[in-house]
Amino acid sequence: MNVLYWSGPGFLFFYICVVICAFFMTGKLFRKRENQSSPPLQLNGDLDVLFISWLKSRDKGVLELIAGLLIERGFLEDTGDGQLIRTDKVKSADDGFSEYEEKILMHYSTSNSLLSSTNLITPLTKGYYELAVRKHMILTEKQLSSRRRIAACGVTFMLLLGAAKLYVALSTGHHNVVYLVLCMIFSCVIYYFVFISSSRGMVNSRYGKDYIDRLILPLSEEVKPEIKMLVCILVGQSIISSTVSSASDSYINSSSDVGGGSSCGGSGCGGCGGD
């Protein structure tokens, strides 16, 4: 019997099952496309904390780490209203600033927001993008295009099936189609955000995400300021504002209490720096 002529409740149950299968198959095809070109990653070699910050939070992560270290060393000050400004502390020959630290210090001679200095690190982040592509840590444009085609097929199938049932129901004098319409809208909106919206821009691959997740626990035992700040970025906590060392200690204590969880605890990671 043609499923389009099933009763309302019967077809609605069938449609929900189809939607669940569409979600499952789309996710499976996404993973299959990545497996074809993505080797597993190993946690070895020297860690580039700026690159890892970029991998997690893109430009904002790099800027947070650089600015956080400058705040920790007393060269920048967070005014508490989302603005940063250079302090009166004088640089010495032993400070050893990098090219980008110098640029950012100069930029904050007047009060500015964190992201206002994004253009200063463009050459650095462009290099990180190329490195991430070579290491298969982010999806290539070809992989993203493949994802979008798969997702477009999935959402089109759901819409056509629902629309066909609506046509049959209305043409045969059945107007109780509200639940089907709501189910179609709800399913397509969720599908869009899960599969289509997430395939735009730069997207970390499964191996890039796994690399970040596996770094959190071993790095949480480190005492270097830059590593403590990096951990805070990896768990999604801001390192600008709040108290540096107390926020870092909060992360260490909370992670040990829950057996190495990835929460920064009640006070957050604030400035997550040195002792």
PDB file of C-alpha atoms in Angstrom:
ATOM      1  CA  MET A   1       0.000   0.000   0.000  1.00  0.00           C
ATOM      2  CA  ASN A   2       1.223   3.498  -0.822  1.00  0.00           C
ATOM      3  CA  VAL A   3       2.469   5.107   2.397  1.00  0.00           C
ATOM      4  CA  LEU A   4       1.148   8.477   1.219  1.00  0.00           C
ATOM      5  CA  TYR A   5      -2.381   7.138   1.754  1.00  0.00           C
ATOM      6  CA  TRP A   6      -1.770   5.950   5.292  1.00  0.00           C
ATOM      7  CA  SER A   7      -3.789   7.547   8.072  1.00  0.00           C
ATOM      8  CA  GLY A   8      -2.459  10.702   9.700  1.00  0.00           C
ATOM      9  CA  PRO A   9      -0.990   9.113  12.882  1.00  0.00           C
ATOM     10  CA  GLY A  10       0.427   6.172  10.927  1.00  0.00           C
ATOM     11  CA  PHE A  11       2.183   8.360   8.377  1.00  0.00           C
ATOM     12  CA  LEU A  12       3.432  10.752  11.071  1.00  0.00           C
ATOM     13  CA  PHE A  13       5.109   7.839  12.869  1.00  0.00           C
ATOM     14  CA  PHE A  14       6.586   6.685   9.555  1.00  0.00           C
ATOM     15  CA  TYR A  15       7.819  10.209   8.781  1.00  0.00           C
ATOM     16  CA  ILE A  16       9.541  10.524  12.170  1.00  0.00           C
ATOM     17  CA  CYS A  17      11.293   7.188  11.539  1.00  0.00           C
ATOM     18  CA  VAL A  18      12.449   8.463   8.129  1.00  0.00           C
ATOM     19  CA  VAL A  19      13.780  11.675   9.725  1.00  0.00           C
ATOM     20  CA  ILE A  20      15.733   9.678  12.325  1.00  0.00           C
ATOM     21  CA  CYS A  21      17.205   7.512   9.554  1.00  0.00           C
ATOM     22  CA  ALA A  22      18.121  10.646   7.569  1.00  0.00           C
ATOM     23  CA  PHE A  23      19.999  12.070  10.575  1.00  0.00           C
ATOM     24  CA  PHE A  24      21.788   8.753  11.147  1.00  0.00           C
ATOM     25  CA  MET A  25      22.770   8.247   7.506  1.00  0.00           C
ATOM     26  CA  THR A  26      23.929  11.830   7.068  1.00  0.00           C
ATOM     27  CA  GLY A  27      26.187  11.577  10.110  1.00  0.00           C
ATOM     28  CA  LYS A  28      27.539   8.248   8.886  1.00  0.00           C
ATOM     29  CA  LEU A  29      28.310   9.659   5.416  1.00  0.00           C
ATOM     30  CA  PHE A  30      30.020  12.681   6.972  1.00  0.00           C
ATOM     31  CA  ARG A  31      32.299  10.406   8.978  1.00  0.00           C
ATOM     32  CA  LYS A  32      32.989   8.197   5.969  1.00  0.00           C
ATOM     33  CA  ARG A  33      34.151  11.175   3.899  1.00  0.00           C
ATOM     34  CA  GLU A  34      36.606  12.161   6.645  1.00  0.00           C
ATOM     35  CA  ASN A  35      37.952   8.637   7.111  1.00  0.00           C
ATOM     36  CA  GLN A  36      39.010   8.514   3.472  1.00  0.00           C
ATOM     37  CA  SER A  37      41.674  11.193   3.887  1.00  0.00           C
ATOM     38  CA  SER A  38      42.335  11.728   7.606  1.00  0.00           C
ATOM     39  CA  PRO A  39      45.070   9.726   9.373  1.00  0.00           C
ATOM     40  CA  PRO A  40      44.970   9.451  13.190  1.00  0.00           C
ATOM     41  CA  LEU A  41      46.996  12.019  15.118  1.00  0.00           C
ATOM     42  CA  GLN A  42      49.630  11.356  17.743  1.00  0.00           C
ATOM     43  CA  LEU A  43      50.301  13.456  20.838  1.00  0.00           C
ATOM     44  CA  ASN A  44      54.012  13.955  20.379  1.00  0.00           C
ATOM     45  CA  GLY A  45      56.514  16.623  19.459  1.00  0.00           C
ATOM     46  CA  ASP A  46      56.729  20.214  20.681  1.00  0.00           C
ATOM     47  CA  LEU A  47      53.431  21.964  21.296  1.00  0.00           C
ATOM     48  CA  ASP A  48      52.793  25.229  19.500  1.00  0.00           C
ATOM     49  CA  VAL A  49      50.409  26.819  21.984  1.00  0.00           C
ATOM     50  CA  LEU A  50      49.345  29.548  19.562  1.00  0.00           C
ATOM     51  CA  PHE A  51      48.526  27.018  16.853  1.00  0.00           C
ATOM     52  CA  ILE A  52      46.470  24.924  19.271  1.00  0.00           C
ATOM     53  CA  SER A  53      44.669  28.061  20.453  1.00  0.00           C
ATOM     54  CA  TRP A  54      43.873  28.881  16.829  1.00  0.00           C
ATOM     55  CA  LEU A  55      42.650  25.336  16.190  1.00  0.00           C
ATOM     56  CA  LYS A  56      40.212  25.645  19.085  1.00  0.00           C
ATOM     57  CA  SER A  57      39.032  29.265  18.801  1.00  0.00           C
ATOM     58  CA  ARG A  58      40.576  30.641  15.589  1.00  0.00           C
ATOM     59  CA  ASP A  59      41.770  34.273  15.720  1.00  0.00           C
ATOM     60  CA  LYS A  60      40.093  34.942  19.060  1.00  0.00           C
ATOM     61  CA  GLY A  61      42.033  32.096  20.697  1.00  0.00           C
ATOM     62  CA  VAL A  62      45.380  33.411  19.429  1.00  0.00           C
ATOM     63  CA  LEU A  63      44.606  36.952  20.568  1.00  0.00           C
ATOM     64  CA  GLU A  64      43.402  35.767  23.972  1.00  0.00           C
ATOM     65  CA  LEU A  65      46.600  33.809  24.567  1.00  0.00           C
ATOM     66  CA  ILE A  66      48.931  36.616  23.483  1.00  0.00           C
ATOM     67  CA  ALA A  67      46.988  39.259  25.401  1.00  0.00           C
ATOM     68  CA  GLY A  68      46.652  37.000  28.431  1.00  0.00           C
ATOM     69  CA  LEU A  69      50.407  36.502  28.641  1.00  0.00           C
ATOM     70  CA  LEU A  70      51.006  40.241  28.263  1.00  0.00           C
ATOM     71  CA  ILE A  71      48.513  40.893  31.060  1.00  0.00           C
ATOM     72  CA  GLU A  72      50.223  38.276  33.213  1.00  0.00           C
ATOM     73  CA  ARG A  73      53.604  39.974  32.634  1.00  0.00           C
ATOM     74  CA  GLY A  74      52.144  43.375  33.475  1.00  0.00           C
ATOM     75  CA  PHE A  75      52.367  45.012  30.051  1.00  0.00           C
ATOM     76  CA  LEU A  76      48.636  45.048  29.321  1.00  0.00           C
ATOM     77  CA  GLU A  77      45.678  45.823  31.527  1.00  0.00           C
ATOM     78  CA  ASP A  78      42.086  44.665  31.209  1.00  0.00           C
ATOM     79  CA  THR A  79      39.910  47.652  32.097  1.00  0.00           C
ATOM     80  CA  GLY A  80      36.983  45.362  32.919  1.00  0.00           C
ATOM     81  CA  ASP A  81      34.621  46.634  30.215  1.00  0.00           C
ATOM     82  CA  GLY A  82      35.950  44.493  27.366  1.00  0.00           C
ATOM     83  CA  GLN A  83      38.757  46.950  26.621  1.00  0.00           C
ATOM     84  CA  LEU A  84      42.526  46.419  26.857  1.00  0.00           C
ATOM     85  CA  ILE A  85      45.171  49.100  27.277  1.00  0.00           C
ATOM     86  CA  ARG A  86      48.937  49.126  27.599  1.00  0.00           C
ATOM     87  CA  THR A  87      50.352  49.806  31.047  1.00  0.00           C
ATOM     88  CA  ASP A  88      53.248  52.083  31.974  1.00  0.00           C
ATOM     89  CA  LYS A  89      55.611  49.161  32.552  1.00  0.00           C
ATOM     90  CA  VAL A  90      58.831  49.661  30.569  1.00  0.00           C
ATOM     91  CA  LYS A  91      60.182  46.852  28.399  1.00  0.00           C
ATOM     92  CA  SER A  92      63.687  45.560  28.964  1.00  0.00           C
ATOM     93  CA  ALA A  93      66.072  43.731  26.671  1.00  0.00           C
ATOM     94  CA  ASP A  94      65.381  40.500  28.585  1.00  0.00           C
ATOM     95  CA  ASP A  95      61.639  40.507  27.931  1.00  0.00           C
ATOM     96  CA  GLY A  96      62.046  38.788  24.572  1.00  0.00           C
ATOM     97  CA  PHE A  97      58.870  39.897  22.829  1.00  0.00           C
ATOM     98  CA  SER A  98      57.817  38.181  19.631  1.00  0.00           C
ATOM     99  CA  GLU A  99      56.939  40.139  16.508  1.00  0.00           C
ATOM    100  CA  TYR A 100      53.222  39.781  17.212  1.00  0.00           C
ATOM    101  CA  GLU A 101      53.527  40.719  20.872  1.00  0.00           C
ATOM    102  CA  GLU A 102      55.267  43.912  19.798  1.00  0.00           C
ATOM    103  CA  LYS A 103      52.490  44.709  17.325  1.00  0.00           C
ATOM    104  CA  ILE A 104      49.756  44.044  19.858  1.00  0.00           C
ATOM    105  CA  LEU A 105      51.451  46.145  22.533  1.00  0.00           C
ATOM    106  CA  MET A 106      51.684  49.035  20.084  1.00  0.00           C
ATOM    107  CA  HIS A 107      48.030  48.574  19.106  1.00  0.00           C
ATOM    108  CA  TYR A 108      46.877  48.892  22.706  1.00  0.00           C
ATOM    109  CA  SER A 109      48.671  52.165  23.327  1.00  0.00           C
ATOM    110  CA  THR A 110      45.078  53.377  23.349  1.00  0.00           C
ATOM    111  CA  SER A 111      42.151  51.441  24.752  1.00  0.00           C
ATOM    112  CA  ASN A 112      40.724  48.887  22.304  1.00  0.00           C
ATOM    113  CA  SER A 113      38.724  45.670  22.321  1.00  0.00           C
ATOM    114  CA  LEU A 114      40.443  42.292  22.013  1.00  0.00           C
ATOM    115  CA  LEU A 115      39.227  41.557  18.473  1.00  0.00           C
ATOM    116  CA  SER A 116      40.217  45.001  17.194  1.00  0.00           C
ATOM    117  CA  SER A 117      43.748  43.649  16.698  1.00  0.00           C
ATOM    118  CA  THR A 118      42.677  40.691  14.538  1.00  0.00           C
ATOM    119  CA  ASN A 119      44.236  42.108  11.367  1.00  0.00           C
ATOM    120  CA  LEU A 120      47.654  42.205  13.059  1.00  0.00           C
ATOM    121  CA  ILE A 121      47.855  38.409  13.245  1.00  0.00           C
ATOM    122  CA  THR A 122      46.502  37.623   9.764  1.00  0.00           C
ATOM    123  CA  PRO A 123      49.854  36.328   8.385  1.00  0.00           C
ATOM    124  CA  LEU A 124      50.243  34.106  11.441  1.00  0.00           C
ATOM    125  CA  THR A 125      46.739  32.621  11.271  1.00  0.00           C
ATOM    126  CA  LYS A 126      46.987  32.114   7.510  1.00  0.00           C
ATOM    127  CA  GLY A 127      50.024  29.935   8.132  1.00  0.00           C
ATOM    128  CA  TYR A 128      48.127  28.036  10.833  1.00  0.00           C
ATOM    129  CA  TYR A 129      45.300  27.353   8.388  1.00  0.00           C
ATOM    130  CA  GLU A 130      47.729  25.878   5.858  1.00  0.00           C
ATOM    131  CA  LEU A 131      49.377  23.789   8.585  1.00  0.00           C
ATOM    132  CA  ALA A 132      46.002  22.497   9.817  1.00  0.00           C
ATOM    133  CA  VAL A 133      45.049  21.471   6.273  1.00  0.00           C
ATOM    134  CA  ARG A 134      48.333  19.568   5.847  1.00  0.00           C
ATOM    135  CA  LYS A 135      47.793  17.793   9.165  1.00  0.00           C
ATOM    136  CA  HIS A 136      44.150  16.985   8.321  1.00  0.00           C
ATOM    137  CA  MET A 137      42.998  18.850  11.432  1.00  0.00           C
ATOM    138  CA  ILE A 138      40.387  20.880   9.558  1.00  0.00           C
ATOM    139  CA  LEU A 139      38.128  19.956   6.681  1.00  0.00           C
ATOM    140  CA  THR A 140      39.152  21.036   3.213  1.00  0.00           C
ATOM    141  CA  GLU A 141      36.788  22.996   0.976  1.00  0.00           C
ATOM    142  CA  LYS A 142      36.248  19.821  -1.060  1.00  0.00           C
ATOM    143  CA  GLN A 143      35.161  17.933   2.050  1.00  0.00           C
ATOM    144  CA  LEU A 144      32.876  20.779   3.127  1.00  0.00           C
ATOM    145  CA  SER A 145      31.289  20.883  -0.344  1.00  0.00           C
ATOM    146  CA  SER A 146      30.698  17.138  -0.147  1.00  0.00           C
ATOM    147  CA  ARG A 147      29.068  17.601   3.248  1.00  0.00           C
ATOM    148  CA  ARG A 148      26.778  20.312   1.933  1.00  0.00           C
ATOM    149  CA  ARG A 149      25.692  18.146  -1.020  1.00  0.00           C
ATOM    150  CA  ILE A 150      24.906  15.232   1.273  1.00  0.00           C
ATOM    151  CA  ALA A 151      22.983  17.485   3.652  1.00  0.00           C
ATOM    152  CA  ALA A 152      21.076  19.100   0.770  1.00  0.00           C
ATOM    153  CA  CYS A 153      19.963  15.666  -0.418  1.00  0.00           C
ATOM    154  CA  GLY A 154      18.827  14.742   3.081  1.00  0.00           C
ATOM    155  CA  VAL A 155      16.759  17.864   3.694  1.00  0.00           C
ATOM    156  CA  THR A 156      15.299  17.751   0.162  1.00  0.00           C
ATOM    157  CA  PHE A 157      14.154  14.157   0.689  1.00  0.00           C
ATOM    158  CA  MET A 158      12.454  15.040   3.980  1.00  0.00           C
ATOM    159  CA  LEU A 159      10.717  18.053   2.442  1.00  0.00           C
ATOM    160  CA  LEU A 160       9.559  16.170  -0.673  1.00  0.00           C
ATOM    161  CA  LEU A 161       8.172  13.279   1.356  1.00  0.00           C
ATOM    162  CA  GLY A 162       6.291  15.633   3.657  1.00  0.00           C
ATOM    163  CA  ALA A 163       5.060  17.791   0.775  1.00  0.00           C
ATOM    164  CA  ALA A 164       3.816  14.732  -1.123  1.00  0.00           C
ATOM    165  CA  LYS A 165       1.785  13.613   1.886  1.00  0.00           C
ATOM    166  CA  LEU A 166       0.372  17.134   2.318  1.00  0.00           C
ATOM    167  CA  TYR A 167      -0.706  17.166  -1.329  1.00  0.00           C
ATOM    168  CA  VAL A 168      -2.430  13.778  -1.039  1.00  0.00           C
ATOM    169  CA  ALA A 169      -4.112  14.713   2.247  1.00  0.00           C
ATOM    170  CA  LEU A 170      -5.444  18.050   1.004  1.00  0.00           C
ATOM    171  CA  SER A 171      -6.545  16.657  -2.363  1.00  0.00           C
ATOM    172  CA  THR A 172      -8.601  13.963  -0.595  1.00  0.00           C
ATOM    173  CA  GLY A 173     -10.272  16.423   1.769  1.00  0.00           C
ATOM    174  CA  HIS A 174      -8.148  15.774   4.875  1.00  0.00           C
ATOM    175  CA  HIS A 175      -7.119  19.025   6.496  1.00  0.00           C
ATOM    176  CA  ASN A 176      -5.755  17.796   9.832  1.00  0.00           C
ATOM    177  CA  VAL A 177      -2.141  18.228   8.732  1.00  0.00           C
ATOM    178  CA  VAL A 178      -0.942  20.617  11.449  1.00  0.00           C
ATOM    179  CA  TYR A 179       1.193  18.017  13.228  1.00  0.00           C
ATOM    180  CA  LEU A 180       2.838  16.948   9.985  1.00  0.00           C
ATOM    181  CA  VAL A 181       3.661  20.550   9.063  1.00  0.00           C
ATOM    182  CA  LEU A 182       5.097  21.195  12.531  1.00  0.00           C
ATOM    183  CA  CYS A 183       7.128  17.972  12.335  1.00  0.00           C
ATOM    184  CA  MET A 184       8.498  18.972   8.922  1.00  0.00           C
ATOM    185  CA  ILE A 185       9.487  22.442  10.127  1.00  0.00           C
ATOM    186  CA  PHE A 186      11.040  21.191  13.358  1.00  0.00           C
ATOM    187  CA  SER A 187      12.968  18.381  11.639  1.00  0.00           C
ATOM    188  CA  CYS A 188      14.347  20.599   8.879  1.00  0.00           C
ATOM    189  CA  VAL A 189      15.411  23.359  11.284  1.00  0.00           C
ATOM    190  CA  ILE A 190      17.278  20.892  13.514  1.00  0.00           C
ATOM    191  CA  TYR A 191      18.787  19.195  10.464  1.00  0.00           C
ATOM    192  CA  TYR A 192      19.959  22.564   9.136  1.00  0.00           C
ATOM    193  CA  PHE A 193      21.794  23.518  12.324  1.00  0.00           C
ATOM    194  CA  VAL A 194      23.294  20.052  12.851  1.00  0.00           C
ATOM    195  CA  PHE A 195      24.488  19.357   9.323  1.00  0.00           C
ATOM    196  CA  ILE A 196      24.249  22.377   7.015  1.00  0.00           C
ATOM    197  CA  SER A 197      25.139  25.328   9.235  1.00  0.00           C
ATOM    198  CA  SER A 198      28.030  23.344  10.753  1.00  0.00           C
ATOM    199  CA  SER A 199      29.495  22.788   7.264  1.00  0.00           C
ATOM    200  CA  ARG A 200      30.184  26.458   6.607  1.00  0.00           C
ATOM    201  CA  GLY A 201      33.463  28.284   7.192  1.00  0.00           C
ATOM    202  CA  MET A 202      36.430  26.515   8.766  1.00  0.00           C
ATOM    203  CA  VAL A 203      35.424  23.278  10.490  1.00  0.00           C
ATOM    204  CA  ASN A 204      37.687  21.033  12.546  1.00  0.00           C
ATOM    205  CA  SER A 205      37.859  17.431  11.388  1.00  0.00           C
ATOM    206  CA  ARG A 206      37.114  14.547  13.729  1.00  0.00           C
ATOM    207  CA  TYR A 207      40.846  14.156  14.254  1.00  0.00           C
ATOM    208  CA  GLY A 208      41.317  17.848  14.968  1.00  0.00           C
ATOM    209  CA  LYS A 209      38.570  17.699  17.601  1.00  0.00           C
ATOM    210  CA  ASP A 210      40.013  14.493  19.052  1.00  0.00           C
ATOM    211  CA  TYR A 211      43.474  16.073  19.236  1.00  0.00           C
ATOM    212  CA  ILE A 212      42.101  18.992  21.253  1.00  0.00           C
ATOM    213  CA  ASP A 213      40.130  16.700  23.582  1.00  0.00           C
ATOM    214  CA  ARG A 214      43.155  14.488  24.257  1.00  0.00           C
ATOM    215  CA  LEU A 215      45.353  17.470  25.102  1.00  0.00           C
ATOM    216  CA  ILE A 216      43.216  18.795  27.952  1.00  0.00           C
ATOM    217  CA  LEU A 217      43.941  16.228  30.665  1.00  0.00           C
ATOM    218  CA  PRO A 218      47.754  15.905  30.257  1.00  0.00           C
ATOM    219  CA  LEU A 219      48.198  19.672  29.905  1.00  0.00           C
ATOM    220  CA  SER A 220      46.125  20.405  33.016  1.00  0.00           C
ATOM    221  CA  GLU A 221      49.075  19.235  35.128  1.00  0.00           C
ATOM    222  CA  GLU A 222      51.465  21.796  33.618  1.00  0.00           C
ATOM    223  CA  VAL A 223      52.475  24.901  35.594  1.00  0.00           C
ATOM    224  CA  LYS A 224      53.743  27.139  32.780  1.00  0.00           C
ATOM    225  CA  PRO A 225      51.512  30.225  32.377  1.00  0.00           C
ATOM    226  CA  GLU A 226      51.072  29.750  28.636  1.00  0.00           C
ATOM    227  CA  ILE A 227      50.011  26.111  29.118  1.00  0.00           C
ATOM    228  CA  LYS A 228      47.557  27.025  31.870  1.00  0.00           C
ATOM    229  CA  MET A 229      46.041  29.659  29.624  1.00  0.00           C
ATOM    230  CA  LEU A 230      45.918  27.206  26.733  1.00  0.00           C
ATOM    231  CA  VAL A 231      43.967  24.713  28.847  1.00  0.00           C
ATOM    232  CA  CYS A 232      41.417  27.394  29.643  1.00  0.00           C
ATOM    233  CA  ILE A 233      40.988  28.149  25.944  1.00  0.00           C
ATOM    234  CA  LEU A 234      40.602  24.440  25.171  1.00  0.00           C
ATOM    235  CA  VAL A 235      37.755  24.071  27.665  1.00  0.00           C
ATOM    236  CA  GLY A 236      36.036  27.186  26.332  1.00  0.00           C
ATOM    237  CA  GLN A 237      36.811  29.627  29.139  1.00  0.00           C
ATOM    238  CA  SER A 238      37.981  33.191  28.628  1.00  0.00           C
ATOM    239  CA  ILE A 239      41.449  34.037  29.910  1.00  0.00           C
ATOM    240  CA  ILE A 240      40.766  37.761  29.834  1.00  0.00           C
ATOM    241  CA  SER A 241      39.481  39.310  33.098  1.00  0.00           C
ATOM    242  CA  SER A 242      39.299  37.726  36.574  1.00  0.00           C
ATOM    243  CA  THR A 243      42.250  36.638  38.641  1.00  0.00           C
ATOM    244  CA  VAL A 244      44.975  34.766  36.836  1.00  0.00           C
ATOM    245  CA  SER A 245      46.316  32.246  39.332  1.00  0.00           C
ATOM    246  CA  SER A 246      43.150  31.662  41.371  1.00  0.00           C
ATOM    247  CA  ALA A 247      41.166  30.909  38.211  1.00  0.00           C
ATOM    248  CA  SER A 248      43.811  28.443  37.059  1.00  0.00           C
ATOM    249  CA  ASP A 249      43.793  26.720  40.448  1.00  0.00           C
ATOM    250  CA  SER A 250      40.014  26.486  40.195  1.00  0.00           C
ATOM    251  CA  TYR A 251      40.372  24.516  36.962  1.00  0.00           C
ATOM    252  CA  ILE A 252      42.951  22.120  38.414  1.00  0.00           C
ATOM    253  CA  ASN A 253      40.887  21.472  41.551  1.00  0.00           C
ATOM    254  CA  SER A 254      37.607  21.008  39.720  1.00  0.00           C
ATOM    255  CA  SER A 255      39.150  18.669  37.139  1.00  0.00           C
ATOM    256  CA  SER A 256      40.681  16.494  39.882  1.00  0.00           C
ATOM    257  CA  ASP A 257      37.371  16.367  41.757  1.00  0.00           C
ATOM    258  CA  VAL A 258      35.530  14.964  38.757  1.00  0.00           C
ATOM    259  CA  GLY A 259      38.331  12.703  37.595  1.00  0.00           C
ATOM    260  CA  GLY A 260      39.816  14.990  34.960  1.00  0.00           C
ATOM    261  CA  GLY A 261      36.704  16.696  33.624  1.00  0.00           C
ATOM    262  CA  SER A 262      36.881  19.653  31.291  1.00  0.00           C
ATOM    263  CA  SER A 263      35.094  22.267  33.422  1.00  0.00           C
ATOM    264  CA  CYS A 264      36.906  25.254  34.822  1.00  0.00           C
ATOM    265  CA  GLY A 265      34.786  25.227  37.922  1.00  0.00           C
ATOM    266  CA  GLY A 266      32.624  27.884  39.480  1.00  0.00           C
ATOM    267  CA  SER A 267      34.975  30.855  39.100  1.00  0.00           C
ATOM    268  CA  GLY A 268      35.938  30.041  35.481  1.00  0.00           C
ATOM    269  CA  CYS A 269      39.397  30.236  34.007  1.00  0.00           C
ATOM    270  CA  GLY A 270      39.563  33.992  34.092  1.00  0.00           C
ATOM    271  CA  GLY A 271      43.178  34.780  33.422  1.00  0.00           C
ATOM    272  CA  CYS A 272      44.506  31.244  33.852  1.00  0.00           C
ATOM    273  CA  GLY A 273      48.166  32.075  34.177  1.00  0.00           C
ATOM    274  CA  GLY A 274      51.091  31.643  36.475  1.00  0.00           C
ATOM    275  CA  ASP A 275      51.277  31.033  40.198  1.00  0.00           C
TER     276      ASP A 275
END
